[in-house]
XYZ file of C-alpha atoms in Angstrom:
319
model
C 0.000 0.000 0.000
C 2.656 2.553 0.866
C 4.655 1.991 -2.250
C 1.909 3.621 -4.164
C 2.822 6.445 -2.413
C 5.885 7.576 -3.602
C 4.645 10.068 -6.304
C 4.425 12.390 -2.884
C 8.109 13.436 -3.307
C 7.350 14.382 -6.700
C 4.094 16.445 -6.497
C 6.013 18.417 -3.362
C 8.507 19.288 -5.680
C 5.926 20.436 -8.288
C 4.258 22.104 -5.320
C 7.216 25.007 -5.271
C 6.967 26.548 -8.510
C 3.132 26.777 -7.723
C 4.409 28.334 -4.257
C 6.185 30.911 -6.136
C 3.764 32.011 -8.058
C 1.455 32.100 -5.236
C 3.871 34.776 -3.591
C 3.962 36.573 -7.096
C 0.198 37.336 -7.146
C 0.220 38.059 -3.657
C 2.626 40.153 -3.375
C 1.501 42.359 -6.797
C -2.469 41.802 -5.564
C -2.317 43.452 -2.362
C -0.209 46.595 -3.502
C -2.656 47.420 -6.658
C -5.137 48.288 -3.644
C -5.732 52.062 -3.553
C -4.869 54.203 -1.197
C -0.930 54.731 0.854
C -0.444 52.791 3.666
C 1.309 54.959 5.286
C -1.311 57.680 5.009
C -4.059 55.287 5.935
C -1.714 54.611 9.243
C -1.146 57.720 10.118
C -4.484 59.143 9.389
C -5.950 62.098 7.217
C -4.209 64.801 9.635
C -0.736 63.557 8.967
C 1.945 66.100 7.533
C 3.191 65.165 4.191
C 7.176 65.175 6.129
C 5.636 62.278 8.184
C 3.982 60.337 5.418
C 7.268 60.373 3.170
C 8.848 59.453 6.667
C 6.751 56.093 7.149
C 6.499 55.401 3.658
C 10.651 55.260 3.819
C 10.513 53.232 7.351
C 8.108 50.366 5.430
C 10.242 50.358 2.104
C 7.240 51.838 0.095
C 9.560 54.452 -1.539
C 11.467 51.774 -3.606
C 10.605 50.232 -7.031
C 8.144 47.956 -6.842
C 10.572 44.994 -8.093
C 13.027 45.798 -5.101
C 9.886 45.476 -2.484
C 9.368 42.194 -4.178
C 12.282 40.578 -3.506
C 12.651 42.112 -0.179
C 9.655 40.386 0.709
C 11.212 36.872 -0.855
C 13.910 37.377 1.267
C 12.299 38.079 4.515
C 9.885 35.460 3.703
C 12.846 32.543 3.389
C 13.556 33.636 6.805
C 10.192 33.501 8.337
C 9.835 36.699 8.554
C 6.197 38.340 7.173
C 7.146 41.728 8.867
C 4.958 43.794 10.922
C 1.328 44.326 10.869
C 0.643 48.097 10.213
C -2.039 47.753 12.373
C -1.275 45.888 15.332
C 1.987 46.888 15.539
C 3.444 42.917 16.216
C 4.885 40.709 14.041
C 2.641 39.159 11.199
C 3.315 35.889 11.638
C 2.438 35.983 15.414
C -0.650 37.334 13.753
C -1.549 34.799 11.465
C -0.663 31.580 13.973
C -2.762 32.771 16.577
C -6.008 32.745 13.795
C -4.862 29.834 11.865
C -6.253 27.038 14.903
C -9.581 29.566 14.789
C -10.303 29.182 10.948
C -9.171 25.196 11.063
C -11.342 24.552 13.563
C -14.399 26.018 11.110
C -13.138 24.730 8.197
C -12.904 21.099 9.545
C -16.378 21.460 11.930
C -17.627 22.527 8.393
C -16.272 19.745 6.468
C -17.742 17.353 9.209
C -21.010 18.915 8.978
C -20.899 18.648 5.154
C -20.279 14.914 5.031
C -23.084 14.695 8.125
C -25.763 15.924 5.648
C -24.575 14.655 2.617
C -23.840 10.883 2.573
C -27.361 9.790 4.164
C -29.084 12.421 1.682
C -27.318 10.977 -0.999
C -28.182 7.203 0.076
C -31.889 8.613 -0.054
C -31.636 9.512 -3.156
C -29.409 7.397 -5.030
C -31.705 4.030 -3.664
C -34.835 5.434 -5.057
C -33.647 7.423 -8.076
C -36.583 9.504 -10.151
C -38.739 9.138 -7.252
C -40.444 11.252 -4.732
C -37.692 11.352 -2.306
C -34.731 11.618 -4.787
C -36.867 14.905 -6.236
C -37.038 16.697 -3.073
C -32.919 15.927 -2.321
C -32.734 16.941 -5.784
C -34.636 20.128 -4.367
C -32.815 21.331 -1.334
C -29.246 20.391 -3.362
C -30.657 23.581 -6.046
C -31.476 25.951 -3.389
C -28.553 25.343 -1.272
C -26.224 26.319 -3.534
C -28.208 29.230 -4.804
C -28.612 31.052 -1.565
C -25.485 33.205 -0.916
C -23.686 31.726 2.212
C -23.652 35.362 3.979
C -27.329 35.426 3.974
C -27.924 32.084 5.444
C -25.954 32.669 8.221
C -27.921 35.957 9.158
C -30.993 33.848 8.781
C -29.563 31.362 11.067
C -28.295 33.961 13.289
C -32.232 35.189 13.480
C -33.601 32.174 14.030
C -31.916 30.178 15.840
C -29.413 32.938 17.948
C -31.727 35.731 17.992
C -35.272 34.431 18.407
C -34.762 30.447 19.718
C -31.769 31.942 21.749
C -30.267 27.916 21.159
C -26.830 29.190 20.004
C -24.920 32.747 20.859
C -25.030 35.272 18.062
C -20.963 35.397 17.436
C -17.822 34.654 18.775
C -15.230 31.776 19.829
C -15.706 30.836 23.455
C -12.920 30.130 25.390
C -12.995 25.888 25.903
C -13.020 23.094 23.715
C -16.930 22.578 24.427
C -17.298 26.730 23.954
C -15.515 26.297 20.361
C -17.750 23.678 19.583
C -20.922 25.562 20.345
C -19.860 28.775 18.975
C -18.537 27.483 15.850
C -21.410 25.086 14.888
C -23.893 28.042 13.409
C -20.750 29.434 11.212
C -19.632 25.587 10.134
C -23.613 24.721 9.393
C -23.663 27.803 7.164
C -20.199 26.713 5.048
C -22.080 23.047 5.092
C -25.324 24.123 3.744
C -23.439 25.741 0.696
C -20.866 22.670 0.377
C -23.402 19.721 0.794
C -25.447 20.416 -2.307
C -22.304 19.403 -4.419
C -21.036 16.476 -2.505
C -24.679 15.132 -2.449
C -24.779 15.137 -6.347
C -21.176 13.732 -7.130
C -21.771 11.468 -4.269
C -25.863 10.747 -5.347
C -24.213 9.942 -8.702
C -22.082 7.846 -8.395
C -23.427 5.936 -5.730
C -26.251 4.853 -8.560
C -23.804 3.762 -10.753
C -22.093 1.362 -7.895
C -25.257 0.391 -6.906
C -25.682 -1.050 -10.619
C -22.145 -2.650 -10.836
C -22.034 -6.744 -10.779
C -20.121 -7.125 -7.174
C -23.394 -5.121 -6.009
C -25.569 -7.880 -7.691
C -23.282 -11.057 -5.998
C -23.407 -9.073 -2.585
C -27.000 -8.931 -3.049
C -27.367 -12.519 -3.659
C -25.530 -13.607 -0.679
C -27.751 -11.808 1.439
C -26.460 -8.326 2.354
C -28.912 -5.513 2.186
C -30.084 -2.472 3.922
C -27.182 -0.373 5.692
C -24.584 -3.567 5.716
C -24.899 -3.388 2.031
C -24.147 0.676 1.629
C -21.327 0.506 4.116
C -18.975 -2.389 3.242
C -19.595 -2.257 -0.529
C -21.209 0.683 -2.084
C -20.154 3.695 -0.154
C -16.607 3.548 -0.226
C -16.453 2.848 -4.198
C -19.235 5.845 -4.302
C -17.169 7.908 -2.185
C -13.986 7.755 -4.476
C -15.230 10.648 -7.013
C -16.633 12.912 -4.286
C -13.153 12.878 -2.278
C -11.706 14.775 -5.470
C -15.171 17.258 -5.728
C -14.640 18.120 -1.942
C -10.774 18.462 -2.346
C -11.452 20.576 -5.185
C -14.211 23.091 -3.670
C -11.996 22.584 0.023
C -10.064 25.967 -1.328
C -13.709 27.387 -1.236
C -14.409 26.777 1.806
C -11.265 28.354 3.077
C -12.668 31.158 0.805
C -15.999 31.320 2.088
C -14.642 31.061 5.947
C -13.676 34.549 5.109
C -16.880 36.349 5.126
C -18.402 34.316 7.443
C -16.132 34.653 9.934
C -16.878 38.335 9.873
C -20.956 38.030 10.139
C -19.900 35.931 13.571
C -17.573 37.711 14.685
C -14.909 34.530 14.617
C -11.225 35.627 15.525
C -9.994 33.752 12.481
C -7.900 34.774 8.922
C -11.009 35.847 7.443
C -11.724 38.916 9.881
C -8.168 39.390 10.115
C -8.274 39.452 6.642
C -10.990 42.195 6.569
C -9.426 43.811 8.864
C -6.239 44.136 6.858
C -7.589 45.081 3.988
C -9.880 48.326 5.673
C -6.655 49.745 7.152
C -4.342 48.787 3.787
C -2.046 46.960 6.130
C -0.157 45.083 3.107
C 2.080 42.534 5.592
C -1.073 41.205 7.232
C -3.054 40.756 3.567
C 0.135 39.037 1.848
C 0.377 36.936 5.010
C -3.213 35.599 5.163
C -3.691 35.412 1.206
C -0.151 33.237 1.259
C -1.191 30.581 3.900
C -4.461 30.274 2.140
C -2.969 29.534 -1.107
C -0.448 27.070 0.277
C -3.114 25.684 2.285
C -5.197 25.196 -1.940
C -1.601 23.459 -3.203
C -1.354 21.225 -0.171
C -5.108 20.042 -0.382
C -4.618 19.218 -4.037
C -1.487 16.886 -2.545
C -3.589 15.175 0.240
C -6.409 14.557 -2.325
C -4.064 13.054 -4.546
C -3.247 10.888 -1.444
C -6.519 9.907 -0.275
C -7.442 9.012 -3.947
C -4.443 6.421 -4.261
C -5.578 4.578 -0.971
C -9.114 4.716 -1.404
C -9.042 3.103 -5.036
C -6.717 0.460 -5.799
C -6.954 0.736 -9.480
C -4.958 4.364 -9.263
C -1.233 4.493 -9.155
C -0.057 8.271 -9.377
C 3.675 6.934 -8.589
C 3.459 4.585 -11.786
C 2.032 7.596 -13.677
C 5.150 10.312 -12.548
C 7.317 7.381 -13.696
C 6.027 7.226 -17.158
C-alpha cells in the first residue's frame, strides 16, 4: 500500500513553482489596492514630512521589483514583517487565527459529510422518485442562496429568536468552540453539501448497478450492511476529489463568514487588513491560504491512491 505512495516526493517538488507564483500574485495583488499605507496609518491629519517618513521606514519608496524581492527574502527567513495595524509581528498574527479558521473549516467539512452521505443514500436508492426529487430540491437551493445570507438567517432564528446558540464569537474551551462554531460551520455546510450530495448521489447509482453489487445482493447483504462495506466507499472515491477541489472554497468562504460571527480567524483578520491597507497582514493571510489550496490538491491526490486500488499516481510520474 505505501509503495503507491511515492509520487508524494514528486508532487512536493511540483508544489514550489506553484508556491512561487502564489507569492507573485500576492505580493503584486495586495499593492494594486488604492490608497498609501502609510497615510491610511497615520491618518488624514498627517503632515506630508511624516507620510514620506513612514512610507521610507516600510520600504514603500522603492521600485516595486526591489519590495518584491525584499519580501522573498524576509519570507525565506520567516519573517512576514509587521502588521501596520497591530503593531506585532505578522506571523504571530496569522498563527494565533490559523487554529480559529481550522477549527471552522474542519467542523464545516464534518457537517458537510453529516448531511450529505445519508441524503445521498436517499436519493441514489430510489432514483426519479419522490424522495430523490425533493434531495434533488434542497441540493438547487442550497447552492443558490449566498452563504452570507444564510448565516444571518440562522443567526435570526436560531441565535436571535430560539436563543439555542450565541449570536458570534469563539468561546474560550473546547466545548465553547464547539458551540460557537457550529452556526458558522452549518452555514459553510449548507453551501458545500449540495455538491457532494450530487457527485456522491451519482455515483453511488452507478455502484449500486455494478455486478459485485448484484453477488453481494445474492448472498444476502442488504439495507445499511450493504451501503457501508460495498457501495459507499467505491461511491465515495469521485466525491473525495469534488470536496478536495471546492476545500479551497471553503477556506474562501470562511472569510466572510467569519466576519458576520464575529470569529477571531484569517477571514476577519483578513478584513481587517484590507480596511486599514495593512499590506504585511493581507500578503500573510492570502499566502497561507494559497499554500493551504496546493497542499489540499497533494492530500487529495493521497486519499485518492488509498481509497481506489486501481490508481497508481507513482506509476504515472514514472512514465
Amino acid at each position: 500500500m505505501l509503495h503507491r505512495l511515492t509520487f508524494i516526493p514528486s508532487r512536493l517538488l511540483q508544489a514550489v513553482p506553484v508556491v512561487f507564483g502564489v507569492t507573485l500574485i500576492v505580493f503584486f495583488m495586495a499593492h494594486l489596492l488604492p490608497g498609501d499605507p502609510a497615510q491610511a496609518i497615520l491618518g488624514d491629519k498627517a503632515t506630508p514630512d511624516a507620510v514620506s517618513a513612514l512610507r521610507t521606514q516600510m520600504g514603500l519608496d522603492k521600485p516595486i521589483w526591489a519590495q518584491y524581492f525584499l519580501f522573498l527574502a524576509h519570507l525565506a527567513q520567516g519573517d512576514l514583517g509587521m502588521s501596520f495595524t497591530y503593531q506585532r509581528p505578522v506571523t504571530e498574527i496569522v498563527l494565533q487565527a490559523i487554529p480559529v479558521t481550522m477549527s471552522l473549516v474542519v467542523f464545516a467539512l464534518t457537517l458537510t459529510l453529516v448531511i450529505s452521505i445519508p441524503l445521498a443514500a436517499i436519493a441514489a436508492t430510489a432514483p426519479d422518485k419522490p424522495r430523490d426529487f425533493a434531495v434533488r430540491t434542497f441540493t438547487l437551493i442550497g447552492q443558490g442562496m449566498p452563504q452570507f445570507w444564510v448565516g444571518i438567517m440562522l443567526i435570526l432564528l436560531l441565535a436571535v429568536r430560539a436563543r439555542i446558540f450565541p449570536v458570534g464569537g469563539f468561546g474560550e474551551t473546547i466545548l465553547d468552540h464547539v458551540y460557537y462554531l457550529f452556526l458558522p460551520a452549518l452555514t459553510l455546510a449548507i453551501s458545500l453539501s449540495p455538491t457532494a450530495i450530487r457527485s456522491l448521489r451519482t455515483s453511488t447509482i452507478s455502484v449500486l448497478g455494478s455486478d459485485y453489487v448484484s453477488t453481494a445482493r445474492s448472498k444476502g447483504a442488504s439495507g445499511v450492511p450493504l451501503f457501508r462495506q460495498h457501495v459507499l466507499r467505491n461511491a465515495a472515491i469521485p466525491t473525495v476529489s469534488v470536496i478536495g477541489v471546492h476545500l479551497g472554497y471553503l477556506v474562501g468562504g470562511s472569510i466572510v463568514i467569519e466576519k458576520v460571527f464575529a470569529i477571531p480567524g484569517l477571514g476577519s483578520l483578513m478584513l481587517d487588513a484590507i480596511y486599514a491597507r495593512d499590506f504585511p497582514t493581507i500578503q500573510a493571510v492570502t499566502l497561507f491560504v494559497g499554500i493551504f489550496v496546493t497542499f489540499v490538491g497533494i492530500l487529495t491526490d493521497v486519499i485518492y491512491t488509498l481509497m481506489d486500488p486501481r490508481v497508481n499516481l507513482a506509476a504515472k510520474g514514472r512514465a
